[in-house]
Amino acid sequence: MEGYIMTKRLTVIPEQCSGCRICELVCAIKHFRVNNPKKAAIRVMITYPHPVMRMPIVCSQCRSPLCARVCPADALRLVNGVVQLIEENCVSCYKCLEACPFGAIYAHQDCDLPIKCDMCGGDPECVKACPKAALRLIPEAVLGESKRLNNVLSYAQMKEIEFYEKGEKKIIRYAEIGEES
C-alpha cells in the first residue's frame, strides 16, 4: 500500500438525508453514463416503518482496508488515501464485496467488476449534488467532532455523576453547583 495522503473524508450525516437518491443517480451517470442507480457506488438504505432511517452507504476508504487484504489478485490498493480498484488485476471473485464491513462495495449483473467508490478523483459528484448536504467532504481532523460536542453537551442534562476515588464512591451533583450554602 502506498503512503496515506487524503486529508478529507466523505462523511454521511444520516439525519439530513431525505432519501432522494440523487447521489446514486449522479454516481451512475459519472461512472457508467447511465441513469441507473443500481450501478452507483453509493446506495441509500431506507428502513420503514420503524425506525424510519435513510442512510447513504459508501466506501469509508479505510486506512487498513479488509477488501484489499482479502483480494487474491492485489486489485485493491490504497493510493493517496483512496482504495482504488486496479481493473486489469481484478479477477471478479467478489471477495472484496463479502469482506467490506460496511457493505459498501456493490455488484451489478451488467458489470464484470465490483462497483466501488473512487472519490471521483477527490471531488465526489454525490457530495456536490446532495440537496440536503447529507454528504460532505470534511477534513479528517474534525471527524467525530459532532459526537464529541454531543458528549460534552450531555453533561448539561446530567444532575449527578458517580465515580470512585481511591475505592470510595463519590457523587457530584451538577444541579447543586452554585446552590451550596
Short mmCIF file of N, CA, C and O in Angstrom, two decimals, residues 65-132:
data_model
loop_
_atom_site.label_atom_id
_atom_site.label_comp_id
_atom_site.label_asym_id
_atom_site.label_seq_id
_atom_site.Cartn_x
_atom_site.Cartn_y
_atom_site.Cartn_z
N PRO A 65 -7.77 -1.42 4.67
CA PRO A 65 -8.99 -1.97 4.08
C PRO A 65 -9.02 -3.50 4.04
O PRO A 65 -8.12 -4.14 3.49
N LEU A 66 -10.07 -4.06 4.62
CA LEU A 66 -10.26 -5.51 4.59
C LEU A 66 -10.43 -6.00 3.15
O LEU A 66 -9.97 -7.09 2.81
N CYS A 67 -11.10 -5.19 2.32
CA CYS A 67 -11.32 -5.60 0.94
C CYS A 67 -9.99 -5.85 0.23
O CYS A 67 -9.85 -6.82 -0.52
N ALA A 68 -9.00 -5.01 0.49
CA ALA A 68 -7.69 -5.18 -0.15
C ALA A 68 -6.95 -6.38 0.43
O ALA A 68 -6.25 -7.09 -0.29
N ARG A 69 -7.14 -6.62 1.72
CA ARG A 69 -6.45 -7.76 2.35
C ARG A 69 -6.93 -9.11 1.82
O ARG A 69 -6.16 -10.04 1.74
N VAL A 70 -8.23 -9.20 1.49
CA VAL A 70 -8.75 -10.49 1.03
C VAL A 70 -8.62 -10.68 -0.48
O VAL A 70 -8.83 -11.78 -0.99
N CYS A 71 -8.26 -9.63 -1.18
CA CYS A 71 -8.18 -9.71 -2.64
C CYS A 71 -7.01 -10.62 -3.04
O CYS A 71 -5.86 -10.32 -2.75
N PRO A 72 -7.29 -11.72 -3.76
CA PRO A 72 -6.21 -12.64 -4.13
C PRO A 72 -5.38 -12.13 -5.31
O PRO A 72 -4.33 -12.70 -5.61
N ALA A 73 -5.85 -11.07 -5.97
CA ALA A 73 -5.16 -10.59 -7.17
C ALA A 73 -4.51 -9.22 -6.98
O ALA A 73 -4.05 -8.61 -7.96
N ASP A 74 -4.47 -8.73 -5.75
CA ASP A 74 -3.89 -7.42 -5.46
C ASP A 74 -4.53 -6.33 -6.33
O ASP A 74 -3.86 -5.46 -6.86
N ALA A 75 -5.86 -6.43 -6.48
CA ALA A 75 -6.57 -5.48 -7.33
C ALA A 75 -7.09 -4.26 -6.57
O ALA A 75 -7.59 -3.33 -7.19
N LEU A 76 -6.97 -4.27 -5.26
CA LEU A 76 -7.40 -3.11 -4.47
C LEU A 76 -6.19 -2.57 -3.73
O LEU A 76 -5.52 -3.31 -3.00
N ARG A 77 -5.93 -1.31 -3.94
CA ARG A 77 -4.76 -0.68 -3.32
C ARG A 77 -5.13 0.69 -2.78
O ARG A 77 -5.91 1.42 -3.40
N LEU A 78 -4.51 1.04 -1.68
CA LEU A 78 -4.69 2.37 -1.10
C LEU A 78 -3.73 3.31 -1.80
O LEU A 78 -2.51 3.19 -1.68
N VAL A 79 -4.29 4.22 -2.60
CA VAL A 79 -3.48 5.18 -3.37
C VAL A 79 -3.92 6.58 -2.96
O VAL A 79 -5.07 6.96 -3.18
N ASN A 80 -3.02 7.33 -2.38
CA ASN A 80 -3.32 8.70 -1.92
C ASN A 80 -4.56 8.75 -1.04
O ASN A 80 -5.38 9.66 -1.14
N GLY A 81 -4.72 7.75 -0.20
CA GLY A 81 -5.83 7.73 0.75
C GLY A 81 -7.15 7.21 0.20
O GLY A 81 -8.15 7.20 0.90
N VAL A 82 -7.15 6.77 -1.05
CA VAL A 82 -8.37 6.23 -1.65
C VAL A 82 -8.11 4.78 -2.04
O VAL A 82 -7.10 4.48 -2.68
N VAL A 83 -9.02 3.89 -1.65
CA VAL A 83 -8.89 2.48 -2.04
C VAL A 83 -9.31 2.39 -3.50
O VAL A 83 -10.48 2.61 -3.83
N GLN A 84 -8.34 2.12 -4.35
CA GLN A 84 -8.57 2.09 -5.80
C GLN A 84 -8.68 0.65 -6.30
O GLN A 84 -7.93 -0.22 -5.87
N LEU A 85 -9.60 0.42 -7.22
CA LEU A 85 -9.72 -0.86 -7.89
C LEU A 85 -8.83 -0.83 -9.13
O LEU A 85 -9.05 0.00 -10.02
N ILE A 86 -7.85 -1.70 -9.17
CA ILE A 86 -6.96 -1.81 -10.33
C ILE A 86 -7.63 -2.81 -11.28
O ILE A 86 -7.51 -4.03 -11.10
N GLU A 87 -8.38 -2.30 -12.23
CA GLU A 87 -9.26 -3.13 -13.05
C GLU A 87 -8.54 -4.26 -13.76
O GLU A 87 -9.06 -5.38 -13.85
N GLU A 88 -7.33 -4.02 -14.27
CA GLU A 88 -6.63 -5.07 -15.02
C GLU A 88 -6.18 -6.22 -14.13
O GLU A 88 -5.95 -7.32 -14.61
N ASN A 89 -6.12 -5.99 -12.81
CA ASN A 89 -5.74 -7.07 -11.88
C ASN A 89 -6.95 -7.86 -11.38
O ASN A 89 -6.81 -8.99 -10.94
N CYS A 90 -8.13 -7.24 -11.41
CA CYS A 90 -9.32 -7.85 -10.80
C CYS A 90 -9.73 -9.12 -11.54
O CYS A 90 -9.79 -9.15 -12.77
N VAL A 91 -10.03 -10.16 -10.77
CA VAL A 91 -10.47 -11.44 -11.35
C VAL A 91 -11.97 -11.66 -11.10
O VAL A 91 -12.49 -12.75 -11.34
N SER A 92 -12.65 -10.63 -10.60
CA SER A 92 -14.11 -10.68 -10.36
C SER A 92 -14.53 -11.81 -9.43
O SER A 92 -15.57 -12.43 -9.62
N CYS A 93 -13.75 -12.04 -8.40
CA CYS A 93 -14.11 -13.09 -7.43
C CYS A 93 -15.09 -12.55 -6.39
O CYS A 93 -15.73 -13.32 -5.69
N TYR A 94 -15.16 -11.25 -6.25
CA TYR A 94 -16.08 -10.56 -5.34
C TYR A 94 -15.82 -10.86 -3.87
O TYR A 94 -16.70 -10.69 -3.04
N LYS A 95 -14.62 -11.30 -3.55
CA LYS A 95 -14.28 -11.49 -2.14
C LYS A 95 -14.27 -10.15 -1.42
O LYS A 95 -14.57 -10.08 -0.24
N CYS A 96 -13.94 -9.08 -2.12
CA CYS A 96 -13.95 -7.74 -1.53
C CYS A 96 -15.35 -7.35 -1.09
O CYS A 96 -15.54 -6.76 -0.02
N LEU A 97 -16.31 -7.70 -1.88
CA LEU A 97 -17.71 -7.38 -1.58
C LEU A 97 -18.13 -8.06 -0.28
O LEU A 97 -18.80 -7.47 0.57
N GLU A 98 -17.73 -9.30 -0.12
CA GLU A 98 -18.07 -10.04 1.09
C GLU A 98 -17.29 -9.54 2.30
O GLU A 98 -17.78 -9.58 3.42
N ALA A 99 -16.08 -9.04 2.08
CA ALA A 99 -15.22 -8.63 3.20
C ALA A 99 -15.53 -7.24 3.74
O ALA A 99 -15.26 -6.96 4.91
N CYS A 100 -16.09 -6.37 2.93
CA CYS A 100 -16.32 -4.99 3.37
C CYS A 100 -17.28 -4.98 4.57
O CYS A 100 -18.43 -5.40 4.45
N PRO A 101 -16.82 -4.47 5.72
CA PRO A 101 -17.68 -4.48 6.91
C PRO A 101 -18.86 -3.51 6.81
O PRO A 101 -19.79 -3.59 7.61
N PHE A 102 -18.85 -2.62 5.83
CA PHE A 102 -19.91 -1.64 5.70
C PHE A 102 -20.87 -1.95 4.54
O PHE A 102 -21.82 -1.22 4.30
N GLY A 103 -20.58 -3.02 3.80
CA GLY A 103 -21.42 -3.35 2.66
C GLY A 103 -21.36 -2.28 1.59
O GLY A 103 -22.34 -2.02 0.90
N ALA A 104 -20.19 -1.66 1.42
CA ALA A 104 -20.07 -0.50 0.54
C ALA A 104 -19.41 -0.83 -0.80
O ALA A 104 -18.97 0.07 -1.50
N ILE A 105 -19.34 -2.09 -1.14
CA ILE A 105 -18.89 -2.49 -2.47
C ILE A 105 -20.06 -3.26 -3.09
O ILE A 105 -20.68 -4.08 -2.44
N TYR A 106 -20.34 -2.97 -4.36
CA TYR A 106 -21.57 -3.48 -4.96
C TYR A 106 -21.28 -4.30 -6.22
O TYR A 106 -20.20 -4.20 -6.81
N ALA A 107 -22.27 -5.07 -6.60
CA ALA A 107 -22.20 -5.85 -7.84
C ALA A 107 -23.44 -5.54 -8.66
O ALA A 107 -24.49 -5.18 -8.12
N HIS A 108 -23.29 -5.65 -9.96
CA HIS A 108 -24.42 -5.49 -10.87
C HIS A 108 -24.25 -6.50 -11.99
O HIS A 108 -23.14 -6.72 -12.48
N GLN A 109 -25.34 -7.10 -12.41
CA GLN A 109 -25.30 -8.17 -13.41
C GLN A 109 -24.69 -7.74 -14.74
O GLN A 109 -24.14 -8.57 -15.47
N ASP A 110 -24.75 -6.47 -15.07
CA ASP A 110 -24.17 -5.98 -16.33
C ASP A 110 -22.68 -5.67 -16.21
O ASP A 110 -22.03 -5.40 -17.23
N CYS A 111 -22.16 -5.68 -14.99
CA CYS A 111 -20.77 -5.27 -14.77
C CYS A 111 -19.91 -6.49 -14.44
O CYS A 111 -20.29 -7.32 -13.63
N ASP A 112 -18.74 -6.54 -15.03
CA ASP A 112 -17.81 -7.64 -14.76
C ASP A 112 -17.01 -7.42 -13.48
O ASP A 112 -16.48 -8.36 -12.92
N LEU A 113 -16.92 -6.16 -13.07
CA LEU A 113 -16.08 -5.83 -11.92
C LEU A 113 -16.94 -5.31 -10.77
O LEU A 113 -18.03 -4.79 -10.99
N PRO A 114 -16.43 -5.41 -9.55
CA PRO A 114 -17.15 -4.81 -8.41
C PRO A 114 -17.28 -3.30 -8.60
O PRO A 114 -16.45 -2.67 -9.25
N ILE A 115 -18.32 -2.75 -8.02
CA ILE A 115 -18.55 -1.30 -8.09
C ILE A 115 -18.16 -0.71 -6.74
O ILE A 115 -18.73 -1.06 -5.71
N LYS A 116 -17.15 0.18 -6.77
CA LYS A 116 -16.60 0.73 -5.53
C LYS A 116 -16.31 2.21 -5.71
O LYS A 116 -15.84 2.63 -6.76
N CYS A 117 -16.59 2.99 -4.70
CA CYS A 117 -16.36 4.44 -4.75
C CYS A 117 -14.88 4.74 -4.95
O CYS A 117 -14.03 4.20 -4.25
N ASP A 118 -14.60 5.61 -5.91
CA ASP A 118 -13.22 6.05 -6.16
C ASP A 118 -13.03 7.53 -5.81
O ASP A 118 -12.02 8.13 -6.17
N MET A 119 -14.03 8.10 -5.13
CA MET A 119 -14.00 9.51 -4.69
C MET A 119 -13.94 10.48 -5.87
O MET A 119 -13.62 11.65 -5.70
N CYS A 120 -14.26 10.02 -7.08
CA CYS A 120 -14.30 10.89 -8.27
C CYS A 120 -13.03 11.76 -8.38
O CYS A 120 -13.12 12.95 -8.69
N GLY A 121 -11.91 11.17 -8.07
CA GLY A 121 -10.66 11.92 -8.17
C GLY A 121 -10.50 12.99 -7.10
O GLY A 121 -9.72 13.91 -7.26
N GLY A 122 -11.22 12.89 -6.01
CA GLY A 122 -11.11 13.84 -4.91
C GLY A 122 -12.21 14.90 -4.89
O GLY A 122 -12.23 15.75 -4.00
N ASP A 123 -13.12 14.85 -5.86
CA ASP A 123 -14.21 15.82 -5.93
C ASP A 123 -15.52 15.06 -6.19
O ASP A 123 -16.06 15.09 -7.30
N PRO A 124 -16.03 14.36 -5.18
CA PRO A 124 -17.16 13.46 -5.37
C PRO A 124 -18.42 14.16 -5.89
O PRO A 124 -18.87 15.17 -5.33
N GLU A 125 -18.97 13.59 -6.96
CA GLU A 125 -20.19 14.12 -7.56
C GLU A 125 -21.36 14.05 -6.57
O GLU A 125 -22.20 14.94 -6.55
N CYS A 126 -21.42 12.99 -5.77
CA CYS A 126 -22.53 12.83 -4.83
C CYS A 126 -22.56 13.96 -3.80
O CYS A 126 -23.64 14.44 -3.43
N VAL A 127 -21.40 14.39 -3.36
CA VAL A 127 -21.33 15.49 -2.39
C VAL A 127 -21.84 16.78 -3.03
O VAL A 127 -22.63 17.51 -2.43
N LYS A 128 -21.43 17.03 -4.27
CA LYS A 128 -21.84 18.26 -4.95
C LYS A 128 -23.34 18.28 -5.23
O LYS A 128 -23.96 19.33 -5.24
N ALA A 129 -23.92 17.09 -5.47
CA ALA A 129 -25.33 17.04 -5.88
C ALA A 129 -26.31 16.90 -4.71
O ALA A 129 -27.51 17.13 -4.89
N CYS A 130 -25.85 16.55 -3.53
CA CYS A 130 -26.76 16.31 -2.41
C CYS A 130 -27.48 17.61 -2.01
O CYS A 130 -26.85 18.56 -1.54
N PRO A 131 -28.82 17.66 -2.18
CA PRO A 131 -29.54 18.90 -1.89
C PRO A 131 -29.69 19.20 -0.40
O PRO A 131 -30.01 20.32 -0.02
N LYS A 132 -29.46 18.21 0.46
CA LYS A 132 -29.61 18.40 1.89
C LYS A 132 -28.27 18.46 2.63
O LYS A 132 -28.24 18.48 3.86
#
